mmCIF file of C-alpha atoms in Angstrom:
data_model
loop_
_atom_site.group_PDB
_atom_site.id
_atom_site.type_symbol
_atom_site.label_atom_id
_atom_site.label_comp_id
_atom_site.label_asym_id
_atom_site.label_seq_id
_atom_site.Cartn_x
_atom_site.Cartn_y
_atom_site.Cartn_z
ATOM 1 C CA MET A 1290 -36.151 54.276 -36.150
ATOM 2 C CA ASN A 1291 -36.970 51.807 -38.709
ATOM 3 C CA TYR A 1292 -37.888 54.592 -41.088
ATOM 4 C CA LEU A 1293 -34.481 56.335 -40.753
ATOM 5 C CA PHE A 1294 -32.867 53.082 -41.208
ATOM 6 C CA ARG A 1295 -34.847 52.938 -44.348
ATOM 7 C CA ILE A 1296 -33.739 56.074 -45.790
ATOM 8 C CA TYR A 1297 -30.330 55.233 -45.110
ATOM 9 C CA GLN A 1298 -30.509 52.192 -46.875
ATOM 10 C CA TRP A 1299 -31.248 53.353 -50.046
ATOM 11 C CA LEU A 1300 -30.045 56.742 -49.900
ATOM 12 C CA ILE A 1301 -26.680 55.865 -48.491
ATOM 13 C CA ALA A 1302 -25.749 52.679 -48.346
ATOM 14 C CA ALA A 1303 -27.302 51.134 -51.332
ATOM 15 C CA PRO A 1304 -25.271 53.973 -53.638
ATOM 16 C CA ILE A 1305 -22.088 53.326 -51.675
ATOM 17 C CA ILE A 1306 -22.751 49.163 -52.759
ATOM 18 C CA LEU A 1307 -23.517 49.758 -56.371
ATOM 19 C CA VAL A 1308 -20.369 51.892 -56.611
ATOM 20 C CA ALA A 1309 -18.389 48.814 -55.084
ATOM 21 C CA THR A 1310 -20.056 46.162 -56.783
ATOM 22 C CA ILE A 1311 -18.713 47.556 -60.367
ATOM 23 C CA LEU A 1312 -15.307 48.301 -59.055
ATOM 24 C CA THR A 1313 -15.169 44.749 -57.563
ATOM 25 C CA ALA A 1314 -16.792 43.487 -60.725
ATOM 26 C CA LEU A 1315 -14.383 45.355 -62.497
ATOM 27 C CA PHE A 1316 -11.271 44.174 -60.761
ATOM 28 C CA THR A 1317 -12.361 40.637 -60.719
ATOM 29 C CA MET A 1318 -12.716 40.681 -64.327
ATOM 30 C CA VAL A 1319 -9.179 42.164 -65.199
ATOM 31 C CA ALA A 1320 -7.502 39.888 -62.210
ATOM 32 C CA SER A 1321 -9.316 36.857 -63.303
ATOM 33 C CA LEU A 1322 -6.766 37.143 -66.619
ATOM 34 C CA PHE A 1323 -3.934 36.349 -64.476
ATOM 35 C CA ASN A 1324 -5.380 34.244 -61.732
ATOM 36 C CA ARG A 1325 -8.585 32.575 -61.493
ATOM 37 C CA ALA A 1326 -8.733 30.890 -58.821
ATOM 38 C CA TRP A 1327 -7.362 33.824 -56.635
ATOM 39 C CA ALA A 1328 -9.710 36.176 -58.595
ATOM 40 C CA GLY A 1329 -12.834 34.132 -57.805
ATOM 41 C CA TYR A 1330 -12.189 34.321 -53.871
ATOM 42 C CA TYR A 1331 -10.308 37.272 -53.120
ATOM 43 C CA CYS A 1332 -11.366 39.948 -54.959
ATOM 44 C CA THR A 1333 -15.028 39.592 -53.743
ATOM 45 C CA ILE A 1334 -13.906 39.413 -49.835
ATOM 46 C CA LEU A 1335 -14.252 42.821 -49.124
ATOM 47 C CA TRP A 1336 -17.189 43.749 -50.848
ATOM 48 C CA ALA A 1337 -19.002 41.311 -49.247
ATOM 49 C CA ARG A 1338 -17.707 42.753 -45.693
ATOM 50 C CA CYS A 1339 -18.922 45.983 -47.051
ATOM 51 C CA PHE A 1340 -22.274 44.317 -47.656
ATOM 52 C CA CYS A 1341 -22.173 43.422 -43.591
ATOM 53 C CA TRP A 1342 -20.580 46.545 -42.586
ATOM 54 C CA LEU A 1343 -22.758 48.995 -44.412
ATOM 55 C CA PHE A 1344 -26.172 47.099 -42.927
ATOM 56 C CA PHE A 1345 -25.065 46.522 -39.286
ATOM 57 C CA ILE A 1346 -24.524 43.029 -40.221
ATOM 58 C CA ASP A 1347 -22.764 41.167 -37.122
ATOM 59 C CA VAL A 1348 -21.189 37.887 -39.026
ATOM 60 C CA LYS A 1349 -19.661 35.479 -36.012
ATOM 61 C CA VAL A 1350 -17.950 31.742 -37.511
ATOM 62 C CA GLU A 1351 -17.729 29.120 -35.198
ATOM 63 C CA GLY A 1352 -16.028 25.272 -36.324
ATOM 64 C CA ARG A 1353 -13.526 27.191 -38.428
ATOM 65 C CA GLU A 1354 -10.807 24.617 -36.665
ATOM 66 C CA ASN A 1355 -12.664 21.788 -38.571
ATOM 67 C CA ILE A 1356 -11.496 22.659 -41.882
ATOM 68 C CA ASP A 1357 -7.958 23.023 -43.331
ATOM 69 C CA LYS A 1358 -6.939 25.891 -45.258
ATOM 70 C CA ASN A 1359 -4.487 23.797 -47.947
ATOM 71 C CA LYS A 1360 -6.924 21.609 -48.350
ATOM 72 C CA SER A 1361 -10.466 20.703 -50.394
ATOM 73 C CA TYR A 1362 -13.517 20.126 -50.156
ATOM 74 C CA VAL A 1363 -17.280 20.450 -51.257
ATOM 75 C CA PHE A 1364 -18.765 23.071 -48.427
ATOM 76 C CA VAL A 1365 -22.626 22.603 -48.883
ATOM 77 C CA ALA A 1366 -24.999 25.013 -46.180
ATOM 78 C CA ASN A 1367 -28.734 26.257 -45.813
ATOM 79 C CA HIS A 1368 -30.041 28.792 -47.579
ATOM 80 C CA GLN A 1369 -32.083 31.462 -45.702
ATOM 81 C CA GLY A 1370 -31.588 34.738 -47.918
ATOM 82 C CA ALA A 1371 -29.676 36.601 -49.850
ATOM 83 C CA TYR A 1372 -27.336 37.773 -46.845
ATOM 84 C CA ASP A 1373 -26.234 33.669 -46.754
ATOM 85 C CA ILE A 1374 -23.887 34.891 -49.934
ATOM 86 C CA PHE A 1375 -21.867 37.832 -48.083
ATOM 87 C CA ALA A 1376 -21.934 35.952 -45.004
ATOM 88 C CA LEU A 1377 -19.613 33.032 -46.671
ATOM 89 C CA SER A 1378 -17.399 35.038 -49.479
ATOM 90 C CA GLY A 1379 -16.860 37.225 -46.590
ATOM 91 C CA TYR A 1380 -16.142 35.384 -43.515
ATOM 92 C CA LEU A 1381 -15.445 31.501 -44.454
ATOM 93 C CA GLY A 1382 -11.928 31.677 -44.535
ATOM 94 C CA HIS A 1383 -11.557 29.390 -46.921
ATOM 95 C CA ASN A 1384 -10.558 29.895 -51.108
ATOM 96 C CA PHE A 1385 -13.329 28.395 -53.196
ATOM 97 C CA CYS A 1386 -16.005 28.826 -55.921
ATOM 98 C CA TRP A 1387 -19.475 29.090 -56.511
ATOM 99 C CA MET A 1388 -22.117 26.573 -58.011
ATOM 100 C CA MET A 1389 -24.475 29.286 -58.993
ATOM 101 C CA ARG A 1390 -27.672 30.067 -60.957
ATOM 102 C CA ARG A 1391 -26.354 30.715 -64.606
ATOM 103 C CA ALA A 1392 -29.359 33.704 -64.834
ATOM 104 C CA LEU A 1393 -27.258 35.704 -62.688
ATOM 105 C CA ILE A 1394 -24.626 36.133 -65.063
ATOM 106 C CA ASN A 1395 -27.608 38.600 -66.970
ATOM 107 C CA ILE A 1396 -26.932 40.945 -64.095
ATOM 108 C CA PRO A 1397 -24.069 43.512 -65.720
ATOM 109 C CA PHE A 1398 -20.759 43.625 -63.997
ATOM 110 C CA VAL A 1399 -21.297 40.708 -61.725
ATOM 111 C CA GLY A 1400 -22.584 37.907 -63.995
ATOM 112 C CA THR A 1401 -19.223 38.609 -66.111
ATOM 113 C CA ALA A 1402 -16.904 38.812 -63.382
ATOM 114 C CA CYS A 1403 -18.726 35.769 -62.350
ATOM 115 C CA GLN A 1404 -18.623 34.100 -65.668
ATOM 116 C CA MET A 1405 -14.345 35.101 -66.285
ATOM 117 C CA SER A 1406 -13.511 34.253 -62.259
ATOM 118 C CA GLY A 1407 -14.470 30.386 -62.802
ATOM 119 C CA GLN A 1408 -17.671 30.375 -60.725
ATOM 120 C CA ILE A 1409 -19.624 27.128 -61.628
ATOM 121 C CA LEU A 1410 -23.340 28.138 -63.915
ATOM 122 C CA VAL A 1411 -25.910 25.247 -63.235
ATOM 123 C CA ASP A 1412 -28.413 25.291 -66.437
ATOM 124 C CA THR A 1413 -30.814 23.215 -65.488
ATOM 125 C CA HIS A 1414 -32.751 24.026 -68.738
ATOM 126 C CA ASN A 1415 -31.740 20.280 -70.794
ATOM 127 C CA ALA A 1416 -29.549 17.715 -70.367
ATOM 128 C CA LYS A 1417 -27.027 18.613 -72.542
ATOM 129 C CA ALA A 1418 -26.834 21.642 -70.650
ATOM 130 C CA LEU A 1419 -26.584 19.972 -67.385
ATOM 131 C CA LYS A 1420 -23.756 17.825 -68.369
ATOM 132 C CA LYS A 1421 -21.892 20.855 -69.046
ATOM 133 C CA THR A 1422 -22.326 22.530 -65.952
ATOM 134 C CA MET A 1423 -21.647 18.750 -64.238
ATOM 135 C CA ASP A 1424 -18.229 19.088 -66.764
ATOM 136 C CA ASP A 1425 -17.108 22.558 -65.502
ATOM 137 C CA ALA A 1426 -17.367 22.024 -61.726
ATOM 138 C CA LYS A 1427 -15.241 18.642 -62.132
ATOM 139 C CA LYS A 1428 -12.375 20.638 -64.111
ATOM 140 C CA ARG A 1429 -12.593 23.031 -61.166
ATOM 141 C CA LEU A 1430 -12.141 20.315 -58.707
ATOM 142 C CA ASN A 1431 -9.773 18.719 -60.560
ATOM 143 C CA LYS A 1432 -7.856 21.800 -60.220
ATOM 144 C CA GLY A 1433 -7.870 21.274 -56.584
ATOM 145 C CA VAL A 1434 -10.551 24.105 -55.657
ATOM 146 C CA SER A 1435 -13.229 23.985 -53.106
ATOM 147 C CA LEU A 1436 -16.605 24.173 -53.852
ATOM 148 C CA CYS A 1437 -19.807 26.047 -52.261
ATOM 149 C CA VAL A 1438 -22.901 24.931 -53.099
ATOM 150 C CA PHE A 1439 -26.759 25.459 -51.820
ATOM 151 C CA PRO A 1440 -28.067 21.750 -52.257
ATOM 152 C CA GLU A 1441 -31.436 23.583 -51.344
ATOM 153 C CA GLY A 1442 -31.498 25.349 -54.879
ATOM 154 C CA ARG A 1443 -33.166 28.272 -53.566
ATOM 155 C CA ARG A 1444 -33.419 30.333 -50.479
ATOM 156 C CA THR A 1445 -36.235 29.435 -48.164
ATOM 157 C CA ASP A 1446 -39.583 30.934 -48.193
ATOM 158 C CA THR A 1447 -39.992 30.229 -44.171
ATOM 159 C CA GLY A 1448 -36.489 30.180 -42.752
ATOM 160 C CA LYS A 1449 -37.090 25.947 -42.592
ATOM 161 C CA MET A 1450 -34.614 23.754 -45.091
ATOM 162 C CA GLY A 1451 -35.870 22.414 -47.845
ATOM 163 C CA PRO A 1452 -35.010 19.153 -49.327
ATOM 164 C CA PHE A 1453 -31.706 18.735 -50.704
ATOM 165 C CA LYS A 1454 -31.025 18.151 -54.581
ATOM 166 C CA LYS A 1455 -27.809 15.395 -55.234
ATOM 167 C CA GLY A 1456 -25.630 17.619 -57.760
ATOM 168 C CA ALA A 1457 -23.445 18.805 -55.354
ATOM 169 C CA PHE A 1458 -23.081 15.195 -53.301
ATOM 170 C CA LYS A 1459 -22.521 13.498 -56.700
ATOM 171 C CA LEU A 1460 -19.281 16.063 -57.394
ATOM 172 C CA ALA A 1461 -17.990 14.660 -53.668
ATOM 173 C CA VAL A 1462 -18.859 11.133 -54.918
ATOM 174 C CA ASP A 1463 -17.058 11.288 -58.158
ATOM 175 C CA PHE A 1464 -14.142 13.096 -56.749
ATOM 176 C CA SER A 1465 -14.100 11.290 -52.814
ATOM 177 C CA LEU A 1466 -13.961 14.775 -51.697
ATOM 178 C CA PRO A 1467 -15.046 15.402 -48.533
ATOM 179 C CA VAL A 1468 -17.887 17.198 -47.521
ATOM 180 C CA VAL A 1469 -18.461 19.793 -44.952
ATOM 181 C CA PRO A 1470 -21.898 20.388 -43.995
ATOM 182 C CA ILE A 1471 -22.651 24.403 -42.657
ATOM 183 C CA THR A 1472 -25.257 25.511 -41.233
ATOM 184 C CA ILE A 1473 -26.258 29.277 -41.435
ATOM 185 C CA ASP A 1474 -28.605 30.917 -39.073
ATOM 186 C CA GLY A 1475 -30.163 34.391 -39.200
ATOM 187 C CA SER A 1476 -29.912 35.416 -42.456
ATOM 188 C CA TYR A 1477 -33.620 34.460 -42.883
ATOM 189 C CA ASP A 1478 -34.493 37.382 -40.226
ATOM 190 C CA VAL A 1479 -32.087 39.658 -41.822
ATOM 191 C CA MET A 1480 -33.798 39.970 -45.230
ATOM 192 C CA PRO A 1481 -36.082 36.977 -45.958
ATOM 193 C CA ARG A 1482 -36.657 35.595 -50.273
ATOM 194 C CA SER A 1483 -40.395 38.441 -49.565
ATOM 195 C CA THR A 1484 -38.377 41.596 -49.624
ATOM 196 C CA PHE A 1485 -35.150 43.961 -50.276
ATOM 197 C CA ASN A 1486 -35.189 46.082 -47.371
ATOM 198 C CA ILE A 1487 -32.279 44.743 -44.690
ATOM 199 C CA ARG A 1488 -32.950 44.711 -41.155
ATOM 200 C CA PRO A 1489 -29.738 44.494 -38.990
ATOM 201 C CA GLY A 1490 -28.831 41.716 -36.846
ATOM 202 C CA LYS A 1491 -26.761 38.727 -36.458
ATOM 203 C CA ILE A 1492 -26.370 36.009 -38.548
ATOM 204 C CA ARG A 1493 -24.422 32.729 -37.280
ATOM 205 C CA ILE A 1494 -22.646 30.548 -39.142
ATOM 206 C CA MET A 1495 -21.336 26.962 -37.982
ATOM 207 C CA ILE A 1496 -18.753 24.909 -39.916
ATOM 208 C CA HIS A 1497 -19.045 21.265 -39.149
ATOM 209 C CA LYS A 1498 -17.047 18.578 -39.154
ATOM 210 C CA PRO A 1499 -16.040 17.039 -42.686
ATOM 211 C CA ILE A 1500 -17.669 13.839 -43.713
ATOM 212 C CA PHE A 1501 -14.584 11.690 -45.447
ATOM 213 C CA PRO A 1502 -15.483 9.336 -47.903
ATOM 214 C CA ALA A 1503 -14.821 5.807 -46.746
ATOM 215 C CA GLU A 1504 -12.547 3.413 -48.349
ATOM 216 C CA ASP A 1505 -14.508 2.405 -50.987
ATOM 217 C CA GLY A 1506 -16.047 6.302 -51.609
ATOM 218 C CA HIS A 1507 -19.061 7.820 -50.316
ATOM 219 C CA ASP A 1508 -22.294 6.610 -50.395
ATOM 220 C CA LEU A 1509 -24.572 9.030 -52.563
ATOM 221 C CA LYS A 1510 -27.997 8.664 -50.691
ATOM 222 C CA ALA A 1511 -26.344 8.536 -47.282
ATOM 223 C CA LEU A 1512 -24.160 11.462 -47.841
ATOM 224 C CA SER A 1513 -26.582 14.041 -48.373
ATOM 225 C CA ILE A 1514 -29.193 12.438 -45.704
ATOM 226 C CA ASP A 1515 -26.189 13.114 -42.946
ATOM 227 C CA SER A 1516 -25.115 16.368 -44.321
ATOM 228 C CA PHE A 1517 -28.983 17.787 -44.633
ATOM 229 C CA LYS A 1518 -29.057 16.133 -40.709
ATOM 230 C CA VAL A 1519 -26.114 18.102 -39.340
ATOM 231 C CA ILE A 1520 -27.035 21.020 -40.729
ATOM 232 C CA HIS A 1521 -30.781 20.559 -39.553
ATOM 233 C CA ASP A 1522 -30.201 19.860 -36.039
ATOM 234 C CA SER A 1523 -28.033 22.872 -35.429
ATOM 235 C CA LEU A 1524 -30.791 25.493 -36.579
ATOM 236 C CA PRO A 1525 -32.742 26.733 -33.572
ATOM 237 C CA GLU A 1526 -36.194 25.146 -32.839
ATOM 238 C CA LYS A 1527 -38.238 28.004 -34.764
ATOM 239 C CA TYR A 1528 -36.580 26.833 -38.428
ATOM 240 C CA LYS A 1529 -36.900 23.077 -37.691
#
C-alpha cells in the first residue's frame, strides 16, 4: 500500500500541485496589484487545502471562538513540519500575513508572489537587514494586518519544540497587540523534516485564548515564556 501511495504522490498528486502552485502564484501577483492584504491570504486558501486534500490530510481546528475576525493578532505556533504552513493557510480562518525566511523568495513564482503580497521576509544576516525586516513587519501591523510566526525559526527535527526567538513577541510588545498561541499536532507525523515523502494522517490545530497586554503593555520575557508553555502543554506526551 505504501508503494502504491508513493506512485500516486509523485506521478499524480505532485504534478497537480506544481500546476496549482504556479497558477496560484500568478493569480496572487496580479491580485496584489489591487489589494495586497486580500491577495496574500485569500489567494492561498484553496491552494493550501489542495495540499491537504490530494494527500489525504484531515485538518481539524479547535478554538476558533477564541479569536475575532475583525481584530489584529500576532499568532505564534510550534513548527512540527512543512504541513504547518498548509494547515494554517487553509484552515485558520483569519486573514494574516506570514513572517518567513527571506531565502524563500528564491523559489520560482512562489517567492515573487510572497514578496508582492506583503509577506514579511526575515533576513538575519546583519543588523541592517534585520532592522528592515522589523520595519516591514511594523508597517503591515500598523495597517491592521495580523501576523503569523513560528518563533522556533525552523522545523523541529524530533517533533519536540525548540526554544522561542523573541522577534514576534517584540512586535506584539511594540504594538500592544494580543498574542494568540497555536498548538499544531500531527504535521510531524505527516511529513517530518527528514523527508519529502508524505503520509496521510490528521493535523490538529488548537487556537488558544489570546494573551492581552496589561495596562502598561506586555512583558517581553513573560510573553515568550507563557506562549511557549501554553503551546507545549497541549502537545501529546511523546512530543513534550
